[in-house]
């Protein structure tokens, strides 16, 4: 396209009548003297992820491919489309993109038996906002493609490097391509989206919010839409949803290019733009697509996150960690199943055994821990409560009859713990007897007090809320309400284990199924730090602060990771401190 054409298509708010007479350009048509790749097709019907479905799969292999090393990949949803084979032939020949094997996936369907009434899976597979379709590709389709050979007899080798993988589609296929990269940036990083369905089909209308709140991911995206794009008005506004997502991507610092036109909900404009989209997505290859946190405009993000700091593994000597918790002196303790002991974990990865666990039945079941100001360790679980006092080298049984889910010990000696199965919050006054503070919570788990000891947060794991209680001078709790609101992954029914902590500004950190959720003092999720495992799909099951006090530790998929933050964590065994002034806005 010429610069004048690009300027015309990039008008952020095109107006006037619908014009959808776009025609493919020269790079989308066969050219004389350009080697022609091959395209073959097969049907796949052995899926375990989408059982019973039939998918038609087409594969493009460039003529230059010789089978000696893995090739880059493009996955087209709803088939290759957009004259992709001709575009790839031309751009590969012109050395504008690398060698790419294209895989076109038709949406699956489950045939009916007696009457013509199949179950069409297109919306289920493409509109769904989970990693199911990505797993379908990686675990099932790609291995089937690699069983084939080219017409020249070469084996088909697909790169496993996410930087070598792209995907694209239109409408529901467009949002499906975006989901491949968003849900699994460890698998896909280059996205082409035409007339994308970022509306309320199955939850994609939330993407523009999650893009703003989630730590930036290494994704590059080319977007196309037209101001006359209206498909199903009862579900959403296609045109405005694309504009909204584009603005969110820019706000969060993503490498995004958009071209708006005057067309309706069709593939004509996308077909015209497809060659330029491929040039943009593969520019500077093999330089990797990187996240750009320094370009993020979120004040909250920039108050919490150190731009160049990433998750790194800690406590590698501990092979089966069950729980982590803060300890005096900026240490972190870890309960290890294999050694039946508590270990001291350092942010540099060094760990050492501290004390063996009590010799009691069920001591590892549902275990959690907390430290008191005097260095004593409180251990809770299905077995009740134990306390270990340094110097005595002995564990004392503190309470039977309650299956403790999580607990915290305040500097004033008051103890609060949750009992998920019974829906209870318990309070143990210093040197007092346990009493029930609330018995109407939905599987309460994580519990923590604000740094000034004015408020107690309790996560209810079967909801997307945490309740807030006022702490009175006598330690009793009052005025509970579901105050903190969380995002929950589409495939989950609740938050998960929900261990939690506060920082010195009163921000609330919770281990959830979507990652580390960071909320402001008015109960709103403002930042999500995904797990470093499985592209962020792994659940975060525990967290605490340690190291310098500005280091957050997490437990995810049975591994411990940590990273430095700009903020300082405040464990409850520290003396109460006044928080900065805060408003209602």
PDB file of N, CA and C in Angstrom, residues 228-301:
ATOM      1  N   UNK A 228     -18.760   0.523   9.790  1.00  0.00           N
ATOM      2  CA  UNK A 228     -20.090  -0.043   9.553  1.00  0.00           C
ATOM      3  C   UNK A 228     -20.197  -1.480  10.060  1.00  0.00           C
ATOM      4  N   UNK A 229     -19.232  -1.913  10.851  1.00  0.00           N
ATOM      5  CA  UNK A 229     -19.223  -3.298  11.348  1.00  0.00           C
ATOM      6  C   UNK A 229     -20.200  -3.445  12.512  1.00  0.00           C
ATOM      7  N   UNK A 230     -21.358  -3.948  12.226  1.00  0.00           N
ATOM      8  CA  UNK A 230     -22.334  -4.295  13.262  1.00  0.00           C
ATOM      9  C   UNK A 230     -22.898  -5.665  12.897  1.00  0.00           C
ATOM     10  N   UNK A 231     -22.697  -6.628  13.769  1.00  0.00           N
ATOM     11  CA  UNK A 231     -23.080  -8.004  13.453  1.00  0.00           C
ATOM     12  C   UNK A 231     -24.308  -8.437  14.246  1.00  0.00           C
ATOM     13  N   UNK A 232     -24.193  -8.511  15.546  1.00  0.00           N
ATOM     14  CA  UNK A 232     -25.303  -8.910  16.419  1.00  0.00           C
ATOM     15  C   UNK A 232     -25.454  -7.836  17.488  1.00  0.00           C
ATOM     16  N   UNK A 233     -26.338  -6.896  17.243  1.00  0.00           N
ATOM     17  CA  UNK A 233     -26.458  -5.747  18.135  1.00  0.00           C
ATOM     18  C   UNK A 233     -26.844  -6.094  19.553  1.00  0.00           C
ATOM     19  N   UNK A 234     -27.507  -7.225  19.739  1.00  0.00           N
ATOM     20  CA  UNK A 234     -27.902  -7.610  21.095  1.00  0.00           C
ATOM     21  C   UNK A 234     -26.723  -8.113  21.908  1.00  0.00           C
ATOM     22  N   UNK A 235     -25.605  -8.425  21.248  1.00  0.00           N
ATOM     23  CA  UNK A 235     -24.430  -8.948  21.946  1.00  0.00           C
ATOM     24  C   UNK A 235     -23.384  -7.865  22.171  1.00  0.00           C
ATOM     25  N   UNK A 236     -23.317  -6.899  21.275  1.00  0.00           N
ATOM     26  CA  UNK A 236     -22.335  -5.845  21.463  1.00  0.00           C
ATOM     27  C   UNK A 236     -22.130  -5.023  20.208  1.00  0.00           C
ATOM     28  N   UNK A 237     -21.256  -4.046  20.316  1.00  0.00           N
ATOM     29  CA  UNK A 237     -20.928  -3.131  19.231  1.00  0.00           C
ATOM     30  C   UNK A 237     -19.533  -3.486  18.730  1.00  0.00           C
ATOM     31  N   UNK A 238     -19.472  -4.161  17.573  1.00  0.00           N
ATOM     32  CA  UNK A 238     -18.174  -4.640  17.065  1.00  0.00           C
ATOM     33  C   UNK A 238     -17.200  -3.482  16.858  1.00  0.00           C
ATOM     34  N   UNK A 239     -17.676  -2.436  16.198  1.00  0.00           N
ATOM     35  CA  UNK A 239     -16.802  -1.314  15.864  1.00  0.00           C
ATOM     36  C   UNK A 239     -16.233  -0.663  17.121  1.00  0.00           C
ATOM     37  N   UNK A 240     -17.092  -0.350  18.083  1.00  0.00           N
ATOM     38  CA  UNK A 240     -16.618   0.314  19.288  1.00  0.00           C
ATOM     39  C   UNK A 240     -15.775  -0.621  20.149  1.00  0.00           C
ATOM     40  N   UNK A 241     -16.074  -1.911  20.129  1.00  0.00           N
ATOM     41  CA  UNK A 241     -15.277  -2.843  20.934  1.00  0.00           C
ATOM     42  C   UNK A 241     -13.862  -2.954  20.391  1.00  0.00           C
ATOM     43  N   UNK A 242     -13.697  -2.888  19.066  1.00  0.00           N
ATOM     44  CA  UNK A 242     -12.352  -2.896  18.496  1.00  0.00           C
ATOM     45  C   UNK A 242     -11.600  -1.620  18.844  1.00  0.00           C
ATOM     46  N   UNK A 243     -12.288  -0.474  18.775  1.00  0.00           N
ATOM     47  CA  UNK A 243     -11.650   0.780  19.178  1.00  0.00           C
ATOM     48  C   UNK A 243     -11.234   0.737  20.646  1.00  0.00           C
ATOM     49  N   UNK A 244     -12.108   0.190  21.480  1.00  0.00           N
ATOM     50  CA  UNK A 244     -11.830   0.150  22.918  1.00  0.00           C
ATOM     51  C   UNK A 244     -10.641  -0.741  23.221  1.00  0.00           C
ATOM     52  N   UNK A 245     -10.574  -1.908  22.573  1.00  0.00           N
ATOM     53  CA  UNK A 245      -9.433  -2.792  22.797  1.00  0.00           C
ATOM     54  C   UNK A 245      -8.149  -2.150  22.292  1.00  0.00           C
ATOM     55  N   UNK A 246      -8.216  -1.490  21.136  1.00  0.00           N
ATOM     56  CA  UNK A 246      -7.030  -0.812  20.611  1.00  0.00           C
ATOM     57  C   UNK A 246      -6.511   0.221  21.596  1.00  0.00           C
ATOM     58  N   UNK A 247      -7.409   1.004  22.183  1.00  0.00           N
ATOM     59  CA  UNK A 247      -7.001   2.017  23.156  1.00  0.00           C
ATOM     60  C   UNK A 247      -6.389   1.369  24.400  1.00  0.00           C
ATOM     61  N   UNK A 248      -6.931   0.241  24.813  1.00  0.00           N
ATOM     62  CA  UNK A 248      -6.369  -0.460  25.974  1.00  0.00           C
ATOM     63  C   UNK A 248      -4.974  -0.985  25.673  1.00  0.00           C
ATOM     64  N   UNK A 249      -4.789  -1.535  24.479  1.00  0.00           N
ATOM     65  CA  UNK A 249      -3.475  -2.050  24.099  1.00  0.00           C
ATOM     66  C   UNK A 249      -2.441  -0.929  24.072  1.00  0.00           C
ATOM     67  N   UNK A 250      -2.818   0.218  23.558  1.00  0.00           N
ATOM     68  CA  UNK A 250      -1.905   1.366  23.552  1.00  0.00           C
ATOM     69  C   UNK A 250      -1.603   1.824  24.974  1.00  0.00           C
ATOM     70  N   UNK A 251      -2.625   1.899  25.805  1.00  0.00           N
ATOM     71  CA  UNK A 251      -2.452   2.318  27.199  1.00  0.00           C
ATOM     72  C   UNK A 251      -1.454   1.426  27.921  1.00  0.00           C
ATOM     73  N   UNK A 252      -1.529   0.114  27.646  1.00  0.00           N
ATOM     74  CA  UNK A 252      -0.678  -0.844  28.345  1.00  0.00           C
ATOM     75  C   UNK A 252       0.682  -1.026  27.684  1.00  0.00           C
ATOM     76  N   UNK A 253       0.947  -0.313  26.589  1.00  0.00           N
ATOM     77  CA  UNK A 253       2.274  -0.329  25.994  1.00  0.00           C
ATOM     78  C   UNK A 253       2.522  -1.412  24.974  1.00  0.00           C
ATOM     79  N   UNK A 254       1.472  -1.977  24.384  1.00  0.00           N
ATOM     80  CA  UNK A 254       1.655  -3.056  23.416  1.00  0.00           C
ATOM     81  C   UNK A 254       2.072  -2.521  22.053  1.00  0.00           C
ATOM     82  N   UNK A 255       2.722  -3.388  21.280  1.00  0.00           N
ATOM     83  CA  UNK A 255       3.095  -3.086  19.904  1.00  0.00           C
ATOM     84  C   UNK A 255       1.885  -3.413  19.032  1.00  0.00           C
ATOM     85  N   UNK A 256       1.055  -2.423  18.762  1.00  0.00           N
ATOM     86  CA  UNK A 256      -0.199  -2.636  18.035  1.00  0.00           C
ATOM     87  C   UNK A 256      -0.275  -1.677  16.856  1.00  0.00           C
ATOM     88  N   UNK A 257      -0.707  -2.202  15.714  1.00  0.00           N
ATOM     89  CA  UNK A 257      -1.000  -1.363  14.552  1.00  0.00           C
ATOM     90  C   UNK A 257      -2.446  -1.616  14.156  1.00  0.00           C
ATOM     91  N   UNK A 258      -3.150  -0.570  13.827  1.00  0.00           N
ATOM     92  CA  UNK A 258      -4.558  -0.713  13.468  1.00  0.00           C
ATOM     93  C   UNK A 258      -4.821   0.032  12.170  1.00  0.00           C
ATOM     94  N   UNK A 259      -5.733  -0.491  11.383  1.00  0.00           N
ATOM     95  CA  UNK A 259      -6.165   0.151  10.148  1.00  0.00           C
ATOM     96  C   UNK A 259      -7.682   0.089  10.112  1.00  0.00           C
ATOM     97  N   UNK A 260      -8.326   1.242  10.190  1.00  0.00           N
ATOM     98  CA  UNK A 260      -9.787   1.303  10.188  1.00  0.00           C
ATOM     99  C   UNK A 260     -10.281   1.686   8.797  1.00  0.00           C
ATOM    100  N   UNK A 261     -11.384   1.106   8.424  1.00  0.00           N
ATOM    101  CA  UNK A 261     -11.976   1.395   7.126  1.00  0.00           C
ATOM    102  C   UNK A 261     -13.438   1.753   7.235  1.00  0.00           C
ATOM    103  N   UNK A 262     -14.116   1.655   6.117  1.00  0.00           N
ATOM    104  CA  UNK A 262     -15.531   2.038   6.053  1.00  0.00           C
ATOM    105  C   UNK A 262     -16.436   0.839   5.839  1.00  0.00           C
ATOM    106  N   UNK A 263     -15.871  -0.361   5.870  1.00  0.00           N
ATOM    107  CA  UNK A 263     -16.639  -1.547   5.534  1.00  0.00           C
ATOM    108  C   UNK A 263     -17.498  -2.078   6.657  1.00  0.00           C
ATOM    109  N   UNK A 264     -18.218  -3.146   6.318  1.00  0.00           N
ATOM    110  CA  UNK A 264     -19.098  -3.817   7.264  1.00  0.00           C
ATOM    111  C   UNK A 264     -18.389  -5.045   7.824  1.00  0.00           C
ATOM    112  N   UNK A 265     -19.168  -5.993   8.309  1.00  0.00           N
ATOM    113  CA  UNK A 265     -18.611  -7.202   8.927  1.00  0.00           C
ATOM    114  C   UNK A 265     -18.287  -8.210   7.826  1.00  0.00           C
ATOM    115  N   UNK A 266     -17.145  -8.013   7.187  1.00  0.00           N
ATOM    116  CA  UNK A 266     -16.742  -8.896   6.091  1.00  0.00           C
ATOM    117  C   UNK A 266     -15.231  -9.036   6.091  1.00  0.00           C
ATOM    118  N   UNK A 267     -14.737  -9.905   5.211  1.00  0.00           N
ATOM    119  CA  UNK A 267     -13.304 -10.149   5.140  1.00  0.00           C
ATOM    120  C   UNK A 267     -12.608  -9.399   4.029  1.00  0.00           C
ATOM    121  N   UNK A 268     -13.324  -8.519   3.316  1.00  0.00           N
ATOM    122  CA  UNK A 268     -12.724  -7.874   2.149  1.00  0.00           C
ATOM    123  C   UNK A 268     -11.568  -6.948   2.522  1.00  0.00           C
ATOM    124  N   UNK A 269     -11.797  -6.079   3.498  1.00  0.00           N
ATOM    125  CA  UNK A 269     -10.740  -5.150   3.891  1.00  0.00           C
ATOM    126  C   UNK A 269      -9.569  -5.905   4.518  1.00  0.00           C
ATOM    127  N   UNK A 270      -9.878  -6.916   5.327  1.00  0.00           N
ATOM    128  CA  UNK A 270      -8.825  -7.721   5.935  1.00  0.00           C
ATOM    129  C   UNK A 270      -7.972  -8.425   4.903  1.00  0.00           C
ATOM    130  N   UNK A 271      -8.597  -8.879   3.811  1.00  0.00           N
ATOM    131  CA  UNK A 271      -7.839  -9.535   2.742  1.00  0.00           C
ATOM    132  C   UNK A 271      -6.891  -8.552   2.075  1.00  0.00           C
ATOM    133  N   UNK A 272      -7.360  -7.326   1.822  1.00  0.00           N
ATOM    134  CA  UNK A 272      -6.490  -6.297   1.254  1.00  0.00           C
ATOM    135  C   UNK A 272      -5.294  -6.022   2.156  1.00  0.00           C
ATOM    136  N   UNK A 273      -5.523  -6.006   3.456  1.00  0.00           N
ATOM    137  CA  UNK A 273      -4.480  -5.609   4.406  1.00  0.00           C
ATOM    138  C   UNK A 273      -3.574  -6.753   4.841  1.00  0.00           C
ATOM    139  N   UNK A 274      -3.947  -7.980   4.543  1.00  0.00           N
ATOM    140  CA  UNK A 274      -3.219  -9.123   5.088  1.00  0.00           C
ATOM    141  C   UNK A 274      -1.716  -9.082   4.787  1.00  0.00           C
ATOM    142  N   UNK A 275      -1.270  -8.735   3.577  1.00  0.00           N
ATOM    143  CA  UNK A 275       0.187  -8.656   3.358  1.00  0.00           C
ATOM    144  C   UNK A 275       0.873  -7.644   4.273  1.00  0.00           C
ATOM    145  N   UNK A 276       0.280  -6.468   4.436  1.00  0.00           N
ATOM    146  CA  UNK A 276       0.888  -5.471   5.323  1.00  0.00           C
ATOM    147  C   UNK A 276       0.843  -5.920   6.773  1.00  0.00           C
ATOM    148  N   UNK A 277      -0.210  -6.634   7.141  1.00  0.00           N
ATOM    149  CA  UNK A 277      -0.278  -7.170   8.499  1.00  0.00           C
ATOM    150  C   UNK A 277       0.868  -8.141   8.749  1.00  0.00           C
ATOM    151  N   UNK A 278       1.145  -9.002   7.771  1.00  0.00           N
ATOM    152  CA  UNK A 278       2.243  -9.960   7.938  1.00  0.00           C
ATOM    153  C   UNK A 278       3.586  -9.237   8.016  1.00  0.00           C
ATOM    154  N   UNK A 279       3.757  -8.196   7.223  1.00  0.00           N
ATOM    155  CA  UNK A 279       5.008  -7.429   7.305  1.00  0.00           C
ATOM    156  C   UNK A 279       5.184  -6.833   8.702  1.00  0.00           C
ATOM    157  N   UNK A 280       4.100  -6.285   9.242  1.00  0.00           N
ATOM    158  CA  UNK A 280       4.180  -5.688  10.575  1.00  0.00           C
ATOM    159  C   UNK A 280       4.453  -6.746  11.640  1.00  0.00           C
ATOM    160  N   UNK A 281       3.736  -7.852  11.585  1.00  0.00           N
ATOM    161  CA  UNK A 281       3.885  -8.873  12.627  1.00  0.00           C
ATOM    162  C   UNK A 281       5.275  -9.488  12.624  1.00  0.00           C
ATOM    163  N   UNK A 282       5.891  -9.590  11.444  1.00  0.00           N
ATOM    164  CA  UNK A 282       7.196 -10.251  11.342  1.00  0.00           C
ATOM    165  C   UNK A 282       8.346  -9.262  11.170  1.00  0.00           C
ATOM    166  N   UNK A 283       8.083  -7.983  11.385  1.00  0.00           N
ATOM    167  CA  UNK A 283       9.157  -6.994  11.245  1.00  0.00           C
ATOM    168  C   UNK A 283      10.275  -7.319  12.244  1.00  0.00           C
ATOM    169  N   UNK A 284      11.493  -7.092  11.826  1.00  0.00           N
ATOM    170  CA  UNK A 284      12.674  -7.283  12.677  1.00  0.00           C
ATOM    171  C   UNK A 284      12.921  -8.741  13.062  1.00  0.00           C
ATOM    172  N   UNK A 285      12.165  -9.685  12.500  1.00  0.00           N
ATOM    173  CA  UNK A 285      12.424 -11.090  12.829  1.00  0.00           C
ATOM    174  C   UNK A 285      13.862 -11.435  12.430  1.00  0.00           C
ATOM    175  N   UNK A 286      14.621 -12.186  13.236  1.00  0.00           N
ATOM    176  CA  UNK A 286      14.202 -13.010  14.380  1.00  0.00           C
ATOM    177  C   UNK A 286      14.260 -12.325  15.747  1.00  0.00           C
ATOM    178  N   UNK A 287      14.343 -10.989  15.784  1.00  0.00           N
ATOM    179  CA  UNK A 287      14.269 -10.321  17.084  1.00  0.00           C
ATOM    180  C   UNK A 287      12.966 -10.723  17.779  1.00  0.00           C
ATOM    181  N   UNK A 288      13.026 -11.096  19.050  1.00  0.00           N
ATOM    182  CA  UNK A 288      11.806 -11.569  19.720  1.00  0.00           C
ATOM    183  C   UNK A 288      10.816 -10.444  19.992  1.00  0.00           C
ATOM    184  N   UNK A 289       9.550 -10.800  19.983  1.00  0.00           N
ATOM    185  CA  UNK A 289       8.506  -9.885  20.443  1.00  0.00           C
ATOM    186  C   UNK A 289       8.619  -9.790  21.958  1.00  0.00           C
ATOM    187  N   UNK A 290       8.683  -8.574  22.469  1.00  0.00           N
ATOM    188  CA  UNK A 290       8.889  -8.380  23.904  1.00  0.00           C
ATOM    189  C   UNK A 290       7.763  -7.555  24.509  1.00  0.00           C
ATOM    190  N   UNK A 291       7.508  -7.817  25.778  1.00  0.00           N
ATOM    191  CA  UNK A 291       6.620  -6.940  26.535  1.00  0.00           C
ATOM    192  C   UNK A 291       7.326  -5.606  26.748  1.00  0.00           C
ATOM    193  N   UNK A 292       6.541  -4.540  26.864  1.00  0.00           N
ATOM    194  CA  UNK A 292       7.113  -3.202  27.005  1.00  0.00           C
ATOM    195  C   UNK A 292       6.544  -2.505  28.234  1.00  0.00           C
ATOM    196  N   UNK A 293       6.928  -2.974  29.417  1.00  0.00           N
ATOM    197  CA  UNK A 293       6.357  -2.374  30.631  1.00  0.00           C
ATOM    198  C   UNK A 293       6.696  -0.901  30.803  1.00  0.00           C
ATOM    199  N   UNK A 294       7.807  -0.445  30.229  1.00  0.00           N
ATOM    200  CA  UNK A 294       8.182   0.962  30.385  1.00  0.00           C
ATOM    201  C   UNK A 294       7.232   1.894  29.638  1.00  0.00           C
ATOM    202  N   UNK A 295       6.440   1.338  28.711  1.00  0.00           N
ATOM    203  CA  UNK A 295       5.490   2.151  27.960  1.00  0.00           C
ATOM    204  C   UNK A 295       4.078   2.070  28.535  1.00  0.00           C
ATOM    205  N   UNK A 296       3.932   1.396  29.684  1.00  0.00           N
ATOM    206  CA  UNK A 296       2.624   1.274  30.316  1.00  0.00           C
ATOM    207  C   UNK A 296       2.258   2.589  31.005  1.00  0.00           C
ATOM    208  N   UNK A 297       1.034   3.059  30.765  1.00  0.00           N
ATOM    209  CA  UNK A 297       0.606   4.358  31.285  1.00  0.00           C
ATOM    210  C   UNK A 297      -0.150   4.258  32.607  1.00  0.00           C
ATOM    211  N   UNK A 298      -0.276   3.052  33.176  1.00  0.00           N
ATOM    212  CA  UNK A 298      -1.047   2.889  34.405  1.00  0.00           C
ATOM    213  C   UNK A 298      -0.270   3.426  35.603  1.00  0.00           C
ATOM    214  N   UNK A 299      -0.787   4.436  36.308  1.00  0.00           N
ATOM    215  CA  UNK A 299      -0.096   4.919  37.515  1.00  0.00           C
ATOM    216  C   UNK A 299       0.030   3.826  38.570  1.00  0.00           C
ATOM    217  N   UNK A 300      -1.005   3.026  38.735  1.00  0.00           N
ATOM    218  CA  UNK A 300      -0.978   1.965  39.744  1.00  0.00           C
ATOM    219  C   UNK A 300       0.124   0.957  39.416  1.00  0.00           C
ATOM    220  N   UNK A 301       0.199   0.545  38.160  1.00  0.00           N
ATOM    221  CA  UNK A 301       1.250  -0.377  37.718  1.00  0.00           C
ATOM    222  C   UNK A 301       2.626   0.194  38.028  1.00  0.00           C
TER     223      UNK A 301
END
